[in-house]
PDB file of C-alpha atoms in Angstrom:
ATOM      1  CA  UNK A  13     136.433 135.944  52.761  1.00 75.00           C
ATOM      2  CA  UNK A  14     134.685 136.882  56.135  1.00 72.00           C
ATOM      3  CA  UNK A  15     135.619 140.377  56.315  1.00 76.00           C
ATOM      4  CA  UNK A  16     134.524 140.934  52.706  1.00 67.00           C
ATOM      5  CA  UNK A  17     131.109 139.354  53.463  1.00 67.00           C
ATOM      6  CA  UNK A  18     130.833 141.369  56.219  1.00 65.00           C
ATOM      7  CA  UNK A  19     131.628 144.202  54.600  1.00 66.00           C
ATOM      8  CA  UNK A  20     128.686 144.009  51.621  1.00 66.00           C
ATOM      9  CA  UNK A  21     126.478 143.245  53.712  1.00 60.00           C
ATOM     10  CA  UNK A  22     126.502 146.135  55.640  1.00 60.00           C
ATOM     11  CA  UNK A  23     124.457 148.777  54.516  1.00 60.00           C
ATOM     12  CA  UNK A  24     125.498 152.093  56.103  1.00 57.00           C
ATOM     13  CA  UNK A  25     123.698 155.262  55.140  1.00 57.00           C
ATOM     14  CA  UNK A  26     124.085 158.435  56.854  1.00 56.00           C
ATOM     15  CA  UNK A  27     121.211 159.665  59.440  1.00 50.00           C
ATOM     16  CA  UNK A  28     120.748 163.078  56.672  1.00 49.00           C
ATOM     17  CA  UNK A  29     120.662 161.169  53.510  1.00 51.00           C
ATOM     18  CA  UNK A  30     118.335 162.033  51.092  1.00 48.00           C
ATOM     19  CA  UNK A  31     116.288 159.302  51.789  1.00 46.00           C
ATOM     20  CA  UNK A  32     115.453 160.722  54.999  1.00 46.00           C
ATOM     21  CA  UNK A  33     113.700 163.956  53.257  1.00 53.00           C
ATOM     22  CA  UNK A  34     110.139 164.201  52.994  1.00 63.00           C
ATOM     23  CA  UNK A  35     108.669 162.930  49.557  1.00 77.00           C
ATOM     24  CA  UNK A  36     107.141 166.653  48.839  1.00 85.00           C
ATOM     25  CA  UNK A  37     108.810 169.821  48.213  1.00 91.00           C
ATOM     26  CA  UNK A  38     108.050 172.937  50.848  1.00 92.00           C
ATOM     27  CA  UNK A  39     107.825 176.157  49.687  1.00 93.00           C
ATOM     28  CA  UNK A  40     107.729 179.125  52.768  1.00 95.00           C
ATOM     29  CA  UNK A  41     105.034 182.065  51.410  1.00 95.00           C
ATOM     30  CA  UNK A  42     105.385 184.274  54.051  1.00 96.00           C
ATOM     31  CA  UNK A  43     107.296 184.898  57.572  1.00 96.00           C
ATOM     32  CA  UNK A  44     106.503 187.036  59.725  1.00 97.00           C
ATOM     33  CA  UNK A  45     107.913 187.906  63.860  1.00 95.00           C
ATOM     34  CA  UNK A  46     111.222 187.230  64.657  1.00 95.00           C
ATOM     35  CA  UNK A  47     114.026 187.309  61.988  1.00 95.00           C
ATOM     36  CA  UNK A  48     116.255 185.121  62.894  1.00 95.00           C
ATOM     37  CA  UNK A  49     114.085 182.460  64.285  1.00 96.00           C
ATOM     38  CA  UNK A  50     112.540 182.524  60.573  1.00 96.00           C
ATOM     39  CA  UNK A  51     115.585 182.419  59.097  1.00 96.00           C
ATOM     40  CA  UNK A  52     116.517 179.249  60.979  1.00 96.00           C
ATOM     41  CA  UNK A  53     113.038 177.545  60.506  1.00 96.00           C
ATOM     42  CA  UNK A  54     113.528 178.200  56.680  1.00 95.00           C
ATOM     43  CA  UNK A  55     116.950 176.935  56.716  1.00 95.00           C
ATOM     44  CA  UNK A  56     116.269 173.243  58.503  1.00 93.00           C
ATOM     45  CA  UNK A  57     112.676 173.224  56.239  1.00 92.00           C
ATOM     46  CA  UNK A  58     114.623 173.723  53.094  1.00 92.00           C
ATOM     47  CA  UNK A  59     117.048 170.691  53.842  1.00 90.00           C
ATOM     48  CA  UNK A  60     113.929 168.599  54.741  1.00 86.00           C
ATOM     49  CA  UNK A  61     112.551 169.615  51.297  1.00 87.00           C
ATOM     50  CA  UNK A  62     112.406 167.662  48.361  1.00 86.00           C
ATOM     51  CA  UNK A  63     113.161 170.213  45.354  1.00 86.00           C
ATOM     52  CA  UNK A  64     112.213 167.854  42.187  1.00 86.00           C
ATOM     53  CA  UNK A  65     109.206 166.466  43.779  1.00 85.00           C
ATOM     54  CA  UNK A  66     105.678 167.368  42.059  1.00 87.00           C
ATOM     55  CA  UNK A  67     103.756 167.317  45.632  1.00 88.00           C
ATOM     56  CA  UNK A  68     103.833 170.828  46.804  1.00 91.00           C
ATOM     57  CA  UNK A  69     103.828 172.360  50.362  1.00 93.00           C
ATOM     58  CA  UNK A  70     102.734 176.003  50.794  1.00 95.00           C
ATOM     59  CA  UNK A  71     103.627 177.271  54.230  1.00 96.00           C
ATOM     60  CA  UNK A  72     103.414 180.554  56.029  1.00 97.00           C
ATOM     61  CA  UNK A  73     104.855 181.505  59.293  1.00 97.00           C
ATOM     62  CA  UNK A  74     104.181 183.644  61.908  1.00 97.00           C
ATOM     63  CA  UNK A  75     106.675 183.620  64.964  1.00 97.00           C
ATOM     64  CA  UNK A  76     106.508 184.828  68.224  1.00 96.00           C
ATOM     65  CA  UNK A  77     110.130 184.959  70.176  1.00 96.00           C
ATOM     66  CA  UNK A  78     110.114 185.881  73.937  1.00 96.00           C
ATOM     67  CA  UNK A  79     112.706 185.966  76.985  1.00 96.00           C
ATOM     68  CA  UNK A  80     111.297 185.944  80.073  1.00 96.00           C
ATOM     69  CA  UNK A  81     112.356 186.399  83.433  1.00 96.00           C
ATOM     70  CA  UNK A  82     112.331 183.249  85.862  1.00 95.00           C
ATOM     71  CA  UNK A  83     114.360 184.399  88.684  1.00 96.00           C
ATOM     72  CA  UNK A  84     116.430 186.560  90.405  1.00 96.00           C
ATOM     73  CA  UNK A  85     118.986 186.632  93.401  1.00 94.00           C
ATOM     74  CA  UNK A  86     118.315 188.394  97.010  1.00 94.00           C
ATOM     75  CA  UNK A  87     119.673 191.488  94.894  1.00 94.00           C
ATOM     76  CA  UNK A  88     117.050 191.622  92.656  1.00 94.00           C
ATOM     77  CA  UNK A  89     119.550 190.666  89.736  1.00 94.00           C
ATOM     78  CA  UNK A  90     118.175 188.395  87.319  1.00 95.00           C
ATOM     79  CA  UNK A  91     119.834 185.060  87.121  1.00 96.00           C
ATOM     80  CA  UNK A  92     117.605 182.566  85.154  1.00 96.00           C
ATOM     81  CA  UNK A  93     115.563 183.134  81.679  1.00 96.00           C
ATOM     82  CA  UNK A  94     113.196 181.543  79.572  1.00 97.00           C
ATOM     83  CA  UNK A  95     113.042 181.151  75.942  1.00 96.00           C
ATOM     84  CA  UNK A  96     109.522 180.854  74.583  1.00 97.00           C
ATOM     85  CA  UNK A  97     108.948 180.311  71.015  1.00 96.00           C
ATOM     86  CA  UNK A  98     105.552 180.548  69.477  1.00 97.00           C
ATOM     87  CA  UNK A  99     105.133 179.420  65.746  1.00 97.00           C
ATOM     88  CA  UNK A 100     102.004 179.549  63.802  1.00 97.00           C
ATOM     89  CA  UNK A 101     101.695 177.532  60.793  1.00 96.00           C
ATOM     90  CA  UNK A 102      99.516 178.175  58.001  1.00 96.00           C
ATOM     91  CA  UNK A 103     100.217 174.737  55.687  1.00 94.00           C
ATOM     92  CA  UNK A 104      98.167 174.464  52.233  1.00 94.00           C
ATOM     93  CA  UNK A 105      98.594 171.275  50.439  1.00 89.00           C
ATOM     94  CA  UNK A 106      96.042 169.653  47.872  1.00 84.00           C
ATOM     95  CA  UNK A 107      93.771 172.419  47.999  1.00 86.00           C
ATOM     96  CA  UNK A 108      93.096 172.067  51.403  1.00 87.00           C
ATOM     97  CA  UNK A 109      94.509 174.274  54.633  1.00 90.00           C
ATOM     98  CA  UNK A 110      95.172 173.318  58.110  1.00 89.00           C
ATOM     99  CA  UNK A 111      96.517 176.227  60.871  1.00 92.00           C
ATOM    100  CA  UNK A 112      97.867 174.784  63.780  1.00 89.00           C
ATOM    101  CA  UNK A 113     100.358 175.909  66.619  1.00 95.00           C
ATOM    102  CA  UNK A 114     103.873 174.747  67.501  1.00 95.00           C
ATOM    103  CA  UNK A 115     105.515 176.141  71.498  1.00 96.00           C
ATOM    104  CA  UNK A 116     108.888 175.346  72.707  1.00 96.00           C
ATOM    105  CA  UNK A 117     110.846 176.145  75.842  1.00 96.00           C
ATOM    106  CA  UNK A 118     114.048 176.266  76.782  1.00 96.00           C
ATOM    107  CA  UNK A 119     115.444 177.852  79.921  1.00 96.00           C
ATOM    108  CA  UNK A 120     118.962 179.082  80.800  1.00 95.00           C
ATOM    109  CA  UNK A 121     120.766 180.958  83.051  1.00 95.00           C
ATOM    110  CA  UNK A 122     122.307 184.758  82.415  1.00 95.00           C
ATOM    111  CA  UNK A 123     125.756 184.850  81.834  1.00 94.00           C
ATOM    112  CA  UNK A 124     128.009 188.132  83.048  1.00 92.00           C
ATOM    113  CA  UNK A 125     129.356 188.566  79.389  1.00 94.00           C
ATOM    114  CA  UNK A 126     126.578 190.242  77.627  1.00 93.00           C
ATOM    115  CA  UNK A 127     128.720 188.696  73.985  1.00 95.00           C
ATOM    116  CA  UNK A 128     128.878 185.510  75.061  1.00 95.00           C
ATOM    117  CA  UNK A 129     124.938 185.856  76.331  1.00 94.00           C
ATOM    118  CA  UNK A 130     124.107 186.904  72.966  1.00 94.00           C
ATOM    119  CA  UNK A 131     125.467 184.323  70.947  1.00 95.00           C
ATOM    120  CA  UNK A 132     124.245 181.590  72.947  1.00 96.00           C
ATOM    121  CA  UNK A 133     120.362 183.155  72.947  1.00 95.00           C
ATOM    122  CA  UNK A 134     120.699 182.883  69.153  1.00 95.00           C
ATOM    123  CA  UNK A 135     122.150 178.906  69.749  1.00 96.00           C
ATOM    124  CA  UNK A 136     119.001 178.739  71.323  1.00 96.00           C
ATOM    125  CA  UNK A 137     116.861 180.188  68.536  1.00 96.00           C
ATOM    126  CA  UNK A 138     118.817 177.729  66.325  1.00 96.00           C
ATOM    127  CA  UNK A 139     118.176 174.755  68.284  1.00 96.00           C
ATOM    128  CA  UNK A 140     114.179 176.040  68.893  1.00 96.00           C
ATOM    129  CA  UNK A 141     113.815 176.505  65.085  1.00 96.00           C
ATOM    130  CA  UNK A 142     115.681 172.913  64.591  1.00 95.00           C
ATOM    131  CA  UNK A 143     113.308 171.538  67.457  1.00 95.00           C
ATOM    132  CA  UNK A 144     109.975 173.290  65.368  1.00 95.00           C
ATOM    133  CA  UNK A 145     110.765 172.154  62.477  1.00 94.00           C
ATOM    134  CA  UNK A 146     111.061 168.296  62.990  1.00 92.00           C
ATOM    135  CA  UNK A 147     107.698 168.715  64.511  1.00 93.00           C
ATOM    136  CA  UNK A 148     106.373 170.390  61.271  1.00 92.00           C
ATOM    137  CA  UNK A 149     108.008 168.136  59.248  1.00 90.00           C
ATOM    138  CA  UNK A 150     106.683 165.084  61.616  1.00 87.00           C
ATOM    139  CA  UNK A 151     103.387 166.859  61.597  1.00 87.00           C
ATOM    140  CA  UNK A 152     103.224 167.021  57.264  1.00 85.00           C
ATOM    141  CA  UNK A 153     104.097 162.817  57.081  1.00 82.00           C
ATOM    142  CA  UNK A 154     100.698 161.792  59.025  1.00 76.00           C
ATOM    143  CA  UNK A 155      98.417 161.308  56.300  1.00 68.00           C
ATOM    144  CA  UNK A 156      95.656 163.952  55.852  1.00 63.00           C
ATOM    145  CA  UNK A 157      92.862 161.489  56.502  1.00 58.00           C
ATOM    146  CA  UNK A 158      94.286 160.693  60.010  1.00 61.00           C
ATOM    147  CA  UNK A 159      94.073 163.671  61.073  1.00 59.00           C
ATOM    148  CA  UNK A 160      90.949 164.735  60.176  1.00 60.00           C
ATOM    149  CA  UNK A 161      89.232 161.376  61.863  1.00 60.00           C
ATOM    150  CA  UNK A 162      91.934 161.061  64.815  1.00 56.00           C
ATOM    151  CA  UNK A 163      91.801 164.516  67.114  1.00 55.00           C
ATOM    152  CA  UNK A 164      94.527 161.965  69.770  1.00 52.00           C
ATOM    153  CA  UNK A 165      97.457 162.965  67.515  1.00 51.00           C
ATOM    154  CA  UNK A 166      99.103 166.069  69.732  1.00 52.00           C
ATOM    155  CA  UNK A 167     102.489 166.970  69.164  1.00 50.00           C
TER     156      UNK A 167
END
């Protein structure tokens, strides 16, 4: 009798159930910058979206992707990089428009297999983009009125 009390009264529900989605559906206009970093962005906004819902989310993107150099050995070989991502956000929602900036970092050090580098700049990009997009999505479930009285609300 305890175990099956114990048992309905637990309510488990996954972290991504659908009751974690937003309550409006977001449709991405336009992308411009990097590919892949767009791709990724659309991907995790798309999964946050809610497709039957009647409150619409237009959204264009510009990104800006960037590895820089941090540092290099007595050599002069390069042995640490930065990630930057820059994302613009153009978000129009019940006929009004709001632009605002998201940046991310990440930094990492260069690997001798140029592969193996390669794959793991683009697990970067995916973790960025996944990063960018909770922010967005954090950013679009503050009510409109906040944010237009509040200017503390930095993210």
């Amino acid at each position: 009798i305890l175990t099956l009390i114990f048992f309905t009264s637990c309510e488990y529900k996954p972290i991504y159930s659908s009751s974690n989605k937003s309550d409006y559906k977001i449709i991405v206009t336009e992308q411009s910058g990097d590919k892949k970093l767009n791709k990724f962005l659309v991907e995790n906004l798309s999964r946050n979206s809610q497709k039957d819902s009647n409150k619409i989310v237009n959204i264009k993107i510009n990104t800006t992707y960037s590895k820089i150099i941090l540092a290099k050995d007595s050599a002069g070989n390069v042995t640490n990089y930065q990630a930057n991502a820059l994302i613009t956000f153009l978000v129009e929602r019940n006929q009004t428009s709001e632009n605002f900036d998201i940046n991310e970092k990440f930094n990492f050090q260069k690997m001798s297999d140029k592969y193996e580098e390669k794959s793991y700049e683009e697990n970067i990009k995916k973790n960025l983009a996944k990063s960018i997009s909770q922010k967005l999505i954090l950013r679009l479930s503050i009510p409109q009125w906040l944010l237009n009285h509040t200017k503390l609300i930095k993210l």
